[in-house]
Amino acid sequence: MTQKFTSTLNLKSGHVDLSHGGGGRAMAQLIDELFVKHFDNDLLRQHNDQALFNVPAGRLVISTDGHVISPLFFPGGDIGSLAVHGTVNDVAMSGAKPLYLAAGFILEEGLPLADLERIVISMAAAAKACGTPIVTGDTKVVERGKGDGVFITTTGVGVVPDGVTISGDRAKSGQAILVSGSIGDHGVAIMAGRENLQFETSIVSDSVALHELVASMVAAAPADIHCLRDPTRGGLATALNELAQQSGVGMVIDEARIPIKAQVKAACEILGLDPLYVANEGKLVCICSAAAAETLLAVMQQHPLGRDAAIIGEVIDDPHGFVQMTTAFGGRRIVDWPVGEQLPRIC
Amino acid sequence: MTQKFTSTLNLKSGHVDLSHGGGGRAMAQLIDELFVKHFDNDLLRQHNDQALFNVPAGRLVISTDGHVISPLFFPGGDIGSLAVHGTVNDVAMSGAKPLYLAAGFILEEGLPLADLERIVISMAAAAKACGTPIVTGDTKVVERGKGDGVFITTTGVGVVPDGVTISGDRAKSGQAILVSGSIGDHGVAIMAGRENLQFETSIVSDSVALHELVASMVAAAPADIHCLRDPTRGGLATALNELAQQSGVGMVIDEARIPIKAQVKAACEILGLDPLYVANEGKLVCICSAAAAETLLAVMQQHPLGRDAAIIGEVIDDPHGFVQMTTAFGGRRIVDWPVGEQLPRIC
């Protein structure tokens, strides 16, 4: 049942005000004419404060991710699509099939409703493409100067297929390290946008949902995938260090095997960034048994999102948990945890 | 496995900086020495980007709620305990037993780490008391002036017992409307704090988790509870209007039967607030079959969180979906949706 409002939301020139977070008529209208309209599913349409769904007995995963990216719109996406992809990917990195999303919006007073609509439409399209409806949500509004346009915290649930056990603590010496494609695209696209840099070839974010790539990998070698992680904030270097630490192992990767687009490499040089530390939003790291590495590589390369996949190194015994890299010059260097913050609000 | 940091987090005089959201060493330290330490459970300790748990076949609910309350600390609670109670209650309002929580933090650069620690400790205590561990989370940091200390978006999952079907669209003419206790405490406590008002008797927030009260109600009359809702933003008036709209019914409540503490009533007069529209964080509205109303009332009154429960009215046929109130003077007035926003950032 839809409430009758005296006029429709002014999506052309209206702005978010505090009443949109007040629980009253203005909030109900925002929810009906924007969120329910575009997210469009039966659970949300019930207007309850929670969504109810049936699950078979089994293993469920839950993951949550706040999105505070600046700017809200960037080459290759926006905070809406990113908020879906980021959480779908976190769910998928357990090997799970993502099922449903919940979305919490924190809006800043004064945000143009046209911007919010654009974000919601993008988010709805991403959720639909992923097959993960946004079934429940929440909207808060903070005063001008107490937020920054829109923050979106998205939570996802998914179900893990039988026979699949993927966790960051399962890497073991001798296993292979794979990456699903070229690194650094997302971070460089955002930074280039912020700095107003024009590159010869346009660099766009790789923001995309990886659950179907994961599903094809899991189907091919369910018991051989030990770790999956999407190298977002902090990039490939951080993801590998996290996995090395969790598993209590070391790693050696080969610089020459890490796929990086030429224009991303060039942009990193201009921006003074190390691509190993630059965020990705559509790539994954996989650690698998050595025996299954070539099979998984082939499966990944056959998938549109894994065409440039590569085996980039292997897990070794190392009580210090160091990630080392064989450089193009043949030496080895430690790829350490990032210390400061070179790319704030990249996701 | 815990990473070795050269020094521990300076919880006494340190501040949140952008590196705490960067995915690197500083973030890992914040997570280890604050979140994992206090939230303290095996799932979180795995350091994966998602939490995995087993569920029996059945009906699950998910609910998400952003918390942006100002000030962060208030009489009777803080944003940490509120972020647990708010979401546990949203899950419980489906009749579900809450199981797990996920928490997304958006921190403002410059936030004292001591404040964050106090909030995390409070949140951990609330989660422990509720039996709902915080099993996964996320931390983002925004620049000074782009946030407001801490925002916490909490998502909960729970399991609905067999035979229970509670939804906002199930109210029918003739059913009884109950409230679990006195209204307006939370909003008045926050407003009094903001305005620096001193009342003769101190008013504290009613922020509390209601899932055990709900469990006892569900156990007593599983098939007779049709709707449950916690009257948070917009207060009792808004919750009743929402339910009337969802169910396509009218309601008549009796002003004399609505429990309100004398000091809350007095404070509302001073502050110019109508207590019907003031937020609660530890109360619920229940709509049940008339036959079960007295039984449920007795069950609620026997529970510490329902001692002041009352039957406040009944559901009627009304195609307009109006909520009406018989006033102390014997007349009737419409209790409409709130239009503006009298209490911004109350939760």
XYZ file of C-alpha atoms in Angstrom:
694
model
C 0.000 0.000 0.000
C 1.363 3.377 -0.948
C 0.802 6.427 1.164
C -0.823 9.345 -0.580
C 1.416 12.368 -0.681
C 0.149 15.779 -1.720
C 2.951 16.102 -4.291
C 5.717 13.861 -5.546
C 9.340 14.171 -4.491
C 11.109 16.957 -6.382
C 13.829 14.851 -7.953
C 14.815 17.544 -10.403
C 15.803 20.377 -8.126
C 15.040 19.218 -4.566
C 17.544 18.510 -1.832
C 17.808 16.149 1.110
C 16.744 17.833 4.330
C 16.607 16.643 7.913
C 12.952 15.662 7.613
C 13.981 12.890 5.189
C 15.557 11.132 8.152
C 12.870 11.932 10.691
C 10.690 8.867 10.429
C 7.689 10.854 9.240
C 5.940 11.614 6.010
C 8.988 13.006 4.192
C 11.024 9.881 4.965
C 8.175 7.597 3.937
C 7.971 9.480 0.651
C 11.718 9.246 0.038
C 11.588 5.508 0.704
C 8.572 4.932 -1.524
C 9.440 7.152 -4.456
C 13.140 6.424 -4.561
C 14.298 3.310 -2.740
C 11.288 1.005 -3.064
C 10.625 2.199 -6.603
C 14.080 1.382 -7.912
C 15.173 -1.490 -5.689
C 11.764 -2.970 -6.475
C 11.288 -6.303 -4.714
C 8.566 -7.898 -2.644
C 10.513 -7.973 0.614
C 11.284 -4.260 0.527
C 7.733 -3.472 -0.541
C 6.466 -4.963 2.727
C 7.776 -1.877 4.549
C 8.851 -3.868 7.563
C 11.982 -2.963 9.501
C 13.499 -6.295 8.550
C 13.342 -8.766 5.666
C 12.427 -12.413 6.076
C 13.578 -15.162 3.737
C 13.851 -18.942 3.719
C 17.180 -20.707 3.908
C 18.103 -24.363 3.601
C 20.194 -25.839 6.397
C 23.828 -25.062 5.798
C 26.589 -22.529 6.081
C 25.716 -18.884 5.730
C 28.092 -15.960 5.509
C 27.517 -12.344 6.380
C 29.725 -9.427 5.422
C 29.382 -5.671 5.834
C 31.205 -2.825 4.139
C 30.911 0.928 4.525
C 31.379 2.987 1.377
C 32.632 6.555 1.727
C 34.277 7.029 -1.661
C 34.995 10.543 -2.862
C 33.967 11.677 -5.433
C 30.553 9.986 -5.480
C 30.718 9.563 -9.257
C 33.887 8.371 -10.944
C 35.006 6.849 -14.260
C 33.569 3.339 -14.350
C 31.041 3.647 -11.539
C 29.676 5.498 -8.580
C 29.142 4.915 -4.875
C 25.894 3.049 -5.623
C 27.333 0.386 -7.904
C 30.462 0.195 -5.738
C 28.368 -0.406 -2.610
C 26.847 -3.462 -4.284
C 30.043 -4.819 -5.829
C 32.113 -4.325 -2.687
C 29.793 -6.337 -0.493
C 28.902 -8.981 -3.073
C 32.640 -9.544 -3.471
C 33.271 -9.814 0.267
C 30.539 -12.460 0.473
C 31.853 -14.253 -2.618
C 35.401 -14.406 -1.213
C 34.198 -17.172 1.120
C 33.106 -19.163 -1.929
C 29.495 -18.317 -1.135
C 26.693 -17.545 -3.520
C 25.444 -14.085 -2.465
C 21.695 -14.003 -1.809
C 20.488 -10.728 -0.362
C 21.702 -7.246 0.492
C 20.768 -4.722 3.166
C 21.681 -1.064 2.689
C 22.101 1.701 5.261
C 22.276 5.240 3.871
C 23.714 8.196 5.766
C 22.790 11.312 3.811
C 24.060 14.838 4.282
C 21.513 17.608 4.406
C 21.651 19.526 1.130
C 22.498 16.563 -1.109
C 20.709 17.109 -4.427
C 17.922 14.549 -4.755
C 18.958 14.196 -8.400
C 22.351 12.873 -7.256
C 20.710 10.501 -4.817
C 18.372 9.244 -7.532
C 21.282 8.632 -9.877
C 23.078 6.668 -7.151
C 19.985 4.637 -6.273
C 19.321 3.789 -9.930
C 22.915 2.665 -10.340
C 22.770 0.638 -7.143
C 19.512 -0.981 -8.224
C 20.988 -1.915 -11.599
C 24.066 -3.426 -9.958
C 21.962 -5.401 -7.472
C 19.748 -6.691 -10.262
C 22.729 -7.690 -12.379
C 24.153 -9.568 -9.395
C 20.879 -11.315 -8.565
C 21.137 -9.935 -5.033
C 18.067 -7.828 -4.230
C 18.335 -5.075 -1.629
C 15.665 -6.408 0.718
C 15.892 -4.047 3.675
C 17.443 -0.720 4.455
C 17.704 2.357 6.580
C 18.053 6.079 5.942
C 19.570 8.659 8.257
C 20.202 12.322 7.561
C 22.914 14.405 9.228
C 23.266 18.167 9.183
C 25.238 19.956 6.498
C 28.942 19.665 7.308
C 28.496 16.510 9.405
C 28.688 14.079 6.496
C 29.794 14.173 2.880
C 26.897 13.673 0.486
C 26.237 9.952 0.872
C 27.760 7.124 2.820
C 26.370 3.647 2.115
C 26.943 0.641 4.354
C 25.937 -2.521 2.547
C 25.613 -5.908 4.203
C 25.280 -9.143 2.309
C 24.374 -12.697 3.151
C 25.195 -15.743 1.095
C 25.286 -19.496 1.259
C 28.449 -21.567 0.981
C 28.254 -24.684 -1.216
C 28.996 -28.025 0.424
C 32.589 -29.131 0.199
C 33.981 -25.617 -0.038
C 36.172 -24.291 2.791
C 37.841 -21.006 1.959
C 39.473 -18.888 4.646
C 42.445 -16.566 4.948
C 44.186 -18.958 7.337
C 44.392 -21.895 4.917
C 47.439 -20.942 2.844
C 50.245 -23.503 3.045
C 53.770 -23.743 1.720
C 53.876 -24.893 -1.889
C 50.495 -23.528 -2.864
C 50.094 -21.228 -5.859
C 49.091 -17.557 -5.788
C 46.860 -16.321 -8.604
C 45.413 -12.922 -9.395
C 42.366 -12.580 -11.625
C 43.528 -9.625 -13.706
C 45.381 -6.346 -13.929
C 45.873 -4.387 -10.730
C 45.495 -0.745 -9.761
C 42.727 0.346 -12.145
C 40.249 1.478 -9.498
C 42.588 3.549 -7.369
C 44.227 5.230 -10.346
C 40.851 6.078 -11.912
C 39.736 7.756 -8.677
C 42.996 9.588 -8.120
C 43.153 10.772 -11.714
C 39.597 12.090 -11.358
C 40.467 13.898 -8.140
C 43.629 15.441 -9.514
C 41.878 16.304 -12.779
C 44.584 14.467 -14.660
C 43.957 13.586 -18.272
C 45.726 10.514 -19.513
C 46.097 9.589 -23.135
C 44.031 6.486 -22.597
C 41.189 6.833 -20.163
C 41.520 4.672 -17.067
C 38.266 3.478 -15.538
C 37.540 1.717 -12.277
C 37.365 -2.074 -12.482
C 34.400 -2.045 -10.046
C 32.481 -5.230 -10.755
C 30.935 -8.194 -8.954
C 33.100 -11.295 -8.930
C 30.656 -13.885 -7.607
C 30.147 -15.566 -10.970
C 33.857 -15.853 -11.552
C 34.141 -17.362 -8.072
C 31.279 -19.753 -8.802
C 33.019 -21.056 -11.898
C 36.272 -21.490 -9.970
C 34.523 -23.263 -7.101
C 32.711 -25.550 -9.525
C 35.995 -26.507 -11.194
C 38.051 -27.201 -8.078
C 35.895 -26.999 -4.952
C 38.402 -28.502 -2.535
C 41.533 -26.906 -3.983
C 40.775 -23.232 -3.374
C 42.169 -22.392 0.036
C 42.010 -18.574 0.183
C 40.224 -15.884 -1.782
C 40.509 -12.179 -1.136
C 39.662 -9.067 -3.104
C 42.607 -6.653 -2.934
C 40.684 -3.439 -2.254
C 42.090 -0.791 0.137
C 45.848 -1.209 0.311
C 45.884 -3.179 -2.927
C 47.535 -6.476 -3.768
C 50.383 -5.908 -1.314
C 48.022 -5.592 1.632
C 45.836 -8.537 0.637
C 48.901 -10.793 0.391
C 50.264 -9.562 3.716
C 46.904 -10.206 5.375
C 46.768 -13.750 4.039
C 50.409 -14.424 4.951
C 49.757 -13.216 8.475
C 46.511 -15.126 8.924
C 48.042 -18.351 7.655
C 51.447 -17.905 9.281
C 53.311 -18.365 6.012
C 55.530 -16.381 3.665
C 55.019 -15.656 -0.012
C 57.194 -15.012 -3.016
C 55.684 -13.244 -5.983
C 57.260 -12.432 -9.316
C 57.003 -8.806 -10.403
C 57.148 -9.722 -14.097
C 54.039 -11.898 -13.781
C 51.781 -9.330 -12.115
C 49.387 -7.970 -14.739
C 49.317 -4.159 -14.839
C 47.994 -2.099 -17.710
C 50.607 0.144 -19.309
C 48.525 3.267 -18.748
C 47.977 2.380 -15.081
C 51.703 1.892 -14.651
C 52.356 5.240 -16.333
C 49.729 6.995 -14.227
C 51.198 5.512 -11.038
C 54.569 6.972 -11.975
C 53.056 10.411 -12.487
C 51.030 10.182 -9.272
C 53.882 8.732 -7.257
C 52.001 5.569 -6.399
C 53.187 1.980 -6.154
C 50.555 -0.063 -8.057
C 50.976 -2.928 -5.594
C 49.283 -0.721 -2.980
C 46.575 0.740 -5.183
C 42.971 -0.377 -4.605
C 41.071 -2.727 -6.899
C 37.316 -3.309 -6.909
C 37.010 -6.098 -9.450
C 39.955 -8.385 -8.843
C 40.640 -11.331 -6.601
C 43.626 -13.137 -5.211
C 43.344 -16.914 -5.069
C 45.591 -19.315 -3.216
C 45.165 -22.901 -4.326
C 46.922 -26.238 -4.293
C 49.794 -26.327 -6.798
C 48.191 -29.269 -8.579
C 45.030 -27.297 -9.351
C 46.721 -24.027 -10.309
C 46.786 -24.526 -14.074
C 43.195 -25.801 -14.125
C 41.987 -22.816 -12.130
C 44.008 -20.423 -14.260
C 42.331 -21.813 -17.370
C 38.876 -21.521 -15.792
C 39.596 -17.922 -14.800
C 40.938 -16.977 -18.210
C 37.828 -18.380 -19.863
C 35.661 -16.056 -17.769
C 35.259 -12.455 -19.000
C 36.365 -11.140 -15.592
C 39.466 -13.330 -15.453
C 40.839 -13.012 -18.966
C 44.123 -11.558 -17.723
C 44.472 -13.908 -14.770
C 47.974 -15.035 -13.919
C 49.878 -17.246 -11.538
C 52.052 -14.691 -9.774
C 53.875 -16.632 -7.112
C 53.826 -19.254 -4.413
C 53.428 -19.715 -0.708
C 56.572 -20.578 1.245
C 57.439 -21.433 4.829
C 58.368 -18.289 6.723
C 57.832 -17.784 10.437
C 58.138 -14.008 9.869
C 55.208 -13.980 7.457
C 57.059 -11.884 4.888
C 55.799 -11.265 1.382
C 58.776 -11.061 -0.954
C 58.922 -10.078 -4.602
C 61.406 -11.102 -7.252
C 61.918 -7.860 -9.116
C 62.408 -7.267 -12.812
C 66.121 -6.921 -12.070
C 66.294 -10.366 -10.539
C 66.666 -9.263 -6.914
C 64.203 -9.813 -4.110
C 62.571 -7.205 -1.939
C 60.111 -7.274 0.907
C 56.595 -6.120 -0.006
C 55.629 -4.697 3.359
C 52.321 -3.602 4.829
C 51.490 -0.036 3.870
C 52.179 2.273 6.773
C 50.438 5.577 6.068
C 47.464 6.301 3.853
C 48.245 7.295 0.302
C 44.706 7.057 -1.088
C 42.096 8.144 1.451
C 38.435 7.386 0.718
C 39.145 5.156 -2.226
C 36.118 2.938 -1.455
C 47.624 -14.783 14.851
C 48.359 -11.279 15.961
C 50.545 -8.934 14.006
C 53.500 -7.483 15.829
C 53.310 -3.723 16.103
C 56.232 -1.639 17.260
C 54.063 0.061 19.865
C 50.507 -0.337 21.081
C 47.684 1.970 20.101
C 47.734 5.174 22.142
C 44.276 4.853 23.663
C 44.912 7.528 26.234
C 45.690 10.546 24.099
C 45.737 9.332 20.486
C 43.301 10.243 17.748
C 41.834 8.549 14.730
C 43.682 9.510 11.566
C 43.175 8.615 7.922
C 45.671 5.758 8.134
C 43.250 3.921 10.441
C 40.991 3.460 7.426
C 43.689 2.766 4.887
C 43.814 -1.006 5.006
C 47.389 -1.061 6.214
C 49.245 -1.550 9.438
C 47.454 1.199 11.367
C 44.044 -0.229 10.490
C 45.135 -3.753 11.357
C 46.304 -2.455 14.733
C 43.047 -0.595 15.387
C 41.086 -3.740 14.550
C 43.269 -6.001 16.688
C 43.733 -3.815 19.739
C 40.235 -2.383 19.870
C 37.570 -4.242 17.922
C 38.807 -7.837 18.096
C 39.976 -7.380 21.667
C 36.628 -6.212 22.999
C 34.153 -7.892 20.654
C 36.150 -11.038 21.345
C 34.744 -13.997 19.434
C 36.151 -16.734 17.248
C 34.534 -15.574 14.035
C 35.927 -12.062 14.288
C 39.301 -13.400 15.323
C 39.584 -15.197 11.980
C 40.222 -11.819 10.319
C 38.273 -12.742 7.226
C 36.196 -10.157 5.380
C 33.088 -12.132 6.196
C 31.790 -14.429 8.973
C 30.562 -17.939 8.377
C 28.040 -19.707 10.603
C 25.721 -22.683 10.448
C 21.969 -22.310 10.236
C 19.187 -24.840 10.380
C 16.662 -24.796 7.552
C 14.032 -22.175 8.225
C 13.150 -18.521 8.116
C 15.893 -15.996 8.622
C 15.526 -12.253 9.006
C 18.027 -9.515 8.285
C 17.792 -5.922 9.419
C 20.161 -2.964 9.170
C 20.195 0.332 11.019
C 22.513 3.308 10.808
C 23.240 5.132 14.037
C 24.174 8.806 13.878
C 23.019 9.958 17.302
C 24.353 13.216 18.681
C 25.790 13.480 21.272
C 27.705 10.181 21.202
C 27.270 9.747 24.950
C 23.947 10.419 26.628
C 22.136 9.618 29.887
C 21.378 5.905 29.788
C 23.694 4.894 26.971
C 25.898 5.820 24.069
C 26.076 5.209 20.345
C 27.740 1.826 20.966
C 25.025 0.295 23.125
C 22.336 1.961 21.004
C 23.805 0.465 17.828
C 23.357 -3.000 19.348
C 19.927 -2.429 20.861
C 18.514 -0.735 17.777
C 19.359 -3.590 15.462
C 18.614 -6.397 17.905
C 15.172 -4.826 18.324
C 14.549 -4.527 14.593
C 15.364 -8.222 14.230
C 13.233 -9.136 17.254
C 10.219 -7.232 15.893
C 9.716 -10.092 13.420
C 9.475 -12.478 16.357
C 12.968 -13.732 15.558
C 15.692 -14.771 17.927
C 18.658 -12.530 17.018
C 21.843 -14.513 16.325
C 24.687 -12.381 14.997
C 25.612 -8.777 14.331
C 27.815 -7.068 11.766
C 29.070 -3.544 12.423
C 30.297 -0.892 9.998
C 32.103 2.087 11.527
C 32.568 5.428 9.793
C 35.029 7.417 11.871
C 35.923 11.072 11.568
C 39.595 11.984 11.539
C 40.490 13.510 14.897
C 38.126 11.395 17.007
C 39.849 10.695 20.331
C 40.759 7.006 20.505
C 39.646 7.113 24.138
C 36.101 7.952 22.991
C 36.192 5.188 20.426
C 37.405 2.724 23.030
C 34.609 3.717 25.397
C 32.069 3.195 22.611
C 33.539 -0.157 21.589
C 33.566 -1.401 25.187
C 29.941 -0.365 25.610
C 28.991 -1.989 22.324
C 30.795 -5.184 23.286
C 28.999 -5.306 26.633
C 25.619 -4.773 24.972
C 26.305 -7.461 22.366
C 27.406 -9.876 25.069
C 24.335 -9.169 27.176
C 22.145 -9.808 24.133
C 23.907 -13.029 23.196
C 24.525 -11.598 19.728
C 28.243 -11.501 18.972
C 29.592 -8.946 16.491
C 31.106 -11.415 14.062
C 32.259 -9.199 11.222
C 32.825 -5.518 10.610
C 34.345 -2.735 8.627
C 36.105 0.534 9.438
C 36.309 3.617 7.276
C 37.801 6.998 8.141
C 36.713 10.300 6.607
C 38.510 13.634 6.815
C 37.833 16.078 9.601
C 34.592 17.921 8.833
C 33.241 15.148 6.593
C 31.709 13.099 9.389
C 30.775 13.600 13.022
C 32.869 11.498 15.348
C 31.376 8.047 14.796
C 28.563 6.620 12.741
C 27.773 2.928 13.267
C 25.669 0.863 10.909
C 24.726 -2.407 12.543
C 23.149 -5.323 10.730
C 21.588 -8.286 12.481
C 20.401 -11.706 11.459
C 17.989 -13.868 13.384
C 15.849 -16.949 13.047
C 12.057 -16.917 13.277
C 10.469 -19.726 15.328
C 8.023 -22.017 13.541
C 4.407 -20.957 13.784
C 5.190 -17.280 14.180
C 4.140 -14.840 11.457
C 4.568 -11.232 12.467
C 4.412 -8.441 9.898
C 3.217 -4.853 9.740
C 0.477 -5.750 7.276
C -1.353 -8.198 9.555
C -3.411 -5.826 11.719
C -7.159 -6.403 11.428
C -10.236 -4.709 12.792
C -11.027 -5.774 16.342
C -7.450 -6.545 17.343
C -5.888 -4.983 20.424
C -3.010 -2.491 20.510
C -0.512 -2.816 23.348
C 2.567 -0.839 24.273
C 5.281 -2.350 26.478
C 5.922 0.665 28.698
C 6.184 4.411 29.095
C 6.910 6.448 26.009
C 9.247 9.323 25.194
C 12.126 8.579 27.577
C 14.855 8.287 24.953
C 14.077 11.412 22.967
C 13.601 13.552 26.049
C 16.853 12.327 27.608
C 18.767 13.253 24.428
C 17.059 16.614 24.020
C 17.526 17.514 27.659
C 21.223 16.655 27.304
C 21.552 18.796 24.190
C 19.744 21.772 25.691
C 21.614 21.351 28.963
C 18.341 21.226 30.812
C 18.319 19.995 34.377
C 15.118 18.332 35.496
C 14.245 17.585 39.092
C 14.262 13.883 38.354
C 16.875 12.747 35.891
C 15.459 11.265 32.717
C 17.532 8.562 31.075
C 17.198 6.850 27.728
C 15.265 3.581 27.733
C 17.770 2.088 25.265
C 17.595 -1.660 25.805
C 17.278 -4.893 23.841
C 13.756 -6.280 23.709
C 14.386 -9.717 22.233
C 13.827 -11.561 25.503
C 10.557 -9.759 26.133
C 9.537 -10.696 22.593
C 10.591 -14.312 23.162
C 8.372 -14.580 26.218
C 5.441 -13.060 24.318
C 5.952 -15.352 21.349
C 6.169 -18.375 23.638
C 2.885 -17.434 25.310
C 0.824 -16.733 22.202
C 2.769 -17.607 19.061
C -0.123 -17.351 16.609
C -1.861 -14.361 18.164
C 0.796 -11.699 17.727
C 0.161 -10.060 14.357
C 2.393 -6.979 14.411
C 5.353 -5.815 16.457
C 7.196 -2.563 15.990
C 9.586 -0.526 18.072
C 8.485 3.112 18.060
C 11.877 4.769 17.498
C 12.189 7.871 15.251
C 8.831 9.596 15.114
C 7.665 7.834 18.277
C 4.448 5.956 18.976
C 2.421 8.125 16.603
C 4.611 7.227 13.645
C 4.781 3.509 14.463
C 0.979 3.322 14.649
C 0.555 5.255 11.406
C 3.030 2.948 9.673
C 1.166 -0.152 10.841
C -2.240 1.349 9.963
C -0.977 2.170 6.489
C 0.678 -1.190 5.894
C -2.411 -3.093 7.037
C -4.970 -0.766 5.479
C -6.838 -0.272 8.768
C -7.626 2.486 11.216
C -6.824 2.640 14.900
C -8.322 4.242 17.977
C -6.116 4.735 21.001
C -7.030 6.128 24.397
C -4.804 8.957 25.641
C -5.482 8.086 29.284
C -4.093 4.582 28.827
C -0.772 5.541 27.249
C 1.951 5.234 29.879
C 4.104 8.355 30.171
C 6.319 9.205 33.112
C 5.367 12.433 34.853
C 8.825 13.930 34.402
C 8.837 13.051 30.698
C 5.467 14.724 30.310
C 6.751 17.801 32.137
C 9.945 17.911 30.095
C 7.952 17.627 26.870
C 5.937 20.649 27.897
C 9.098 22.651 28.545
C 10.698 21.492 25.289
C 7.550 21.961 23.244
C 7.372 18.323 22.233
C 4.406 16.003 21.843
C 5.425 12.765 23.600
C 3.534 10.721 21.014
C 6.190 11.745 18.476
C 9.239 11.366 20.712
C 11.642 8.473 20.023
C 11.874 5.351 22.173
C 14.681 2.787 22.123
C 13.357 0.193 24.529
C 9.628 -0.059 23.855
C 7.479 -2.022 21.475
C 4.001 -1.819 20.062
C 2.140 -5.107 19.747
C -1.036 -5.762 17.811
C -2.672 -9.035 18.752
C -5.979 -10.842 18.584
C -8.445 -9.448 21.119
C -8.774 -12.863 22.754
C -5.058 -13.007 23.567
C -4.670 -9.399 24.690
C -5.046 -9.970 28.431
C -2.759 -13.001 28.364
C -0.080 -11.097 26.489
C -0.469 -8.094 28.761
C 0.114 -10.320 31.796
C 3.179 -11.906 30.172
C 4.598 -8.484 29.350
C 3.940 -7.120 32.816
C 5.737 -10.072 34.357
C 8.860 -9.241 32.356
C 11.166 -6.522 33.749
C 11.030 -4.649 30.426
C 7.234 -4.751 30.229
C 6.202 -3.894 33.776
C 4.302 -0.794 32.627
C 2.759 -2.441 29.584
C -0.784 -1.383 28.732
C -3.562 -2.062 26.267
C -3.924 1.346 24.657
C -6.508 0.864 21.947
C -7.864 -1.220 19.127
C -7.744 -1.661 15.406
C -10.822 -0.534 13.450
C -11.974 -0.593 9.856
C -11.006 2.621 8.120
C -10.217 2.926 4.441
C -8.402 6.209 5.182
C -5.968 4.480 7.542
C -6.375 7.132 10.236
C -5.018 6.780 13.746
C -7.417 8.510 16.133
C -7.043 9.235 19.821
C -9.714 9.633 22.450
C -8.368 12.540 24.466
C -8.482 13.122 28.191
C -11.366 15.494 27.544
C -13.415 12.816 25.842
C -13.096 14.091 22.276
C -11.295 12.436 19.423
C -8.453 13.792 17.349
C -6.399 12.476 14.453
C -2.856 11.446 15.385
C -1.222 12.259 12.061
C 2.172 11.412 10.605
C 4.821 13.867 11.700
C 5.576 16.309 8.907
C 8.851 18.043 9.733
C 11.683 16.910 11.958
C 11.519 17.982 15.564
C 14.332 15.788 16.874
C 17.154 15.361 14.361
C 19.773 12.658 14.977
C 17.928 11.050 17.845
C 19.214 7.569 16.922
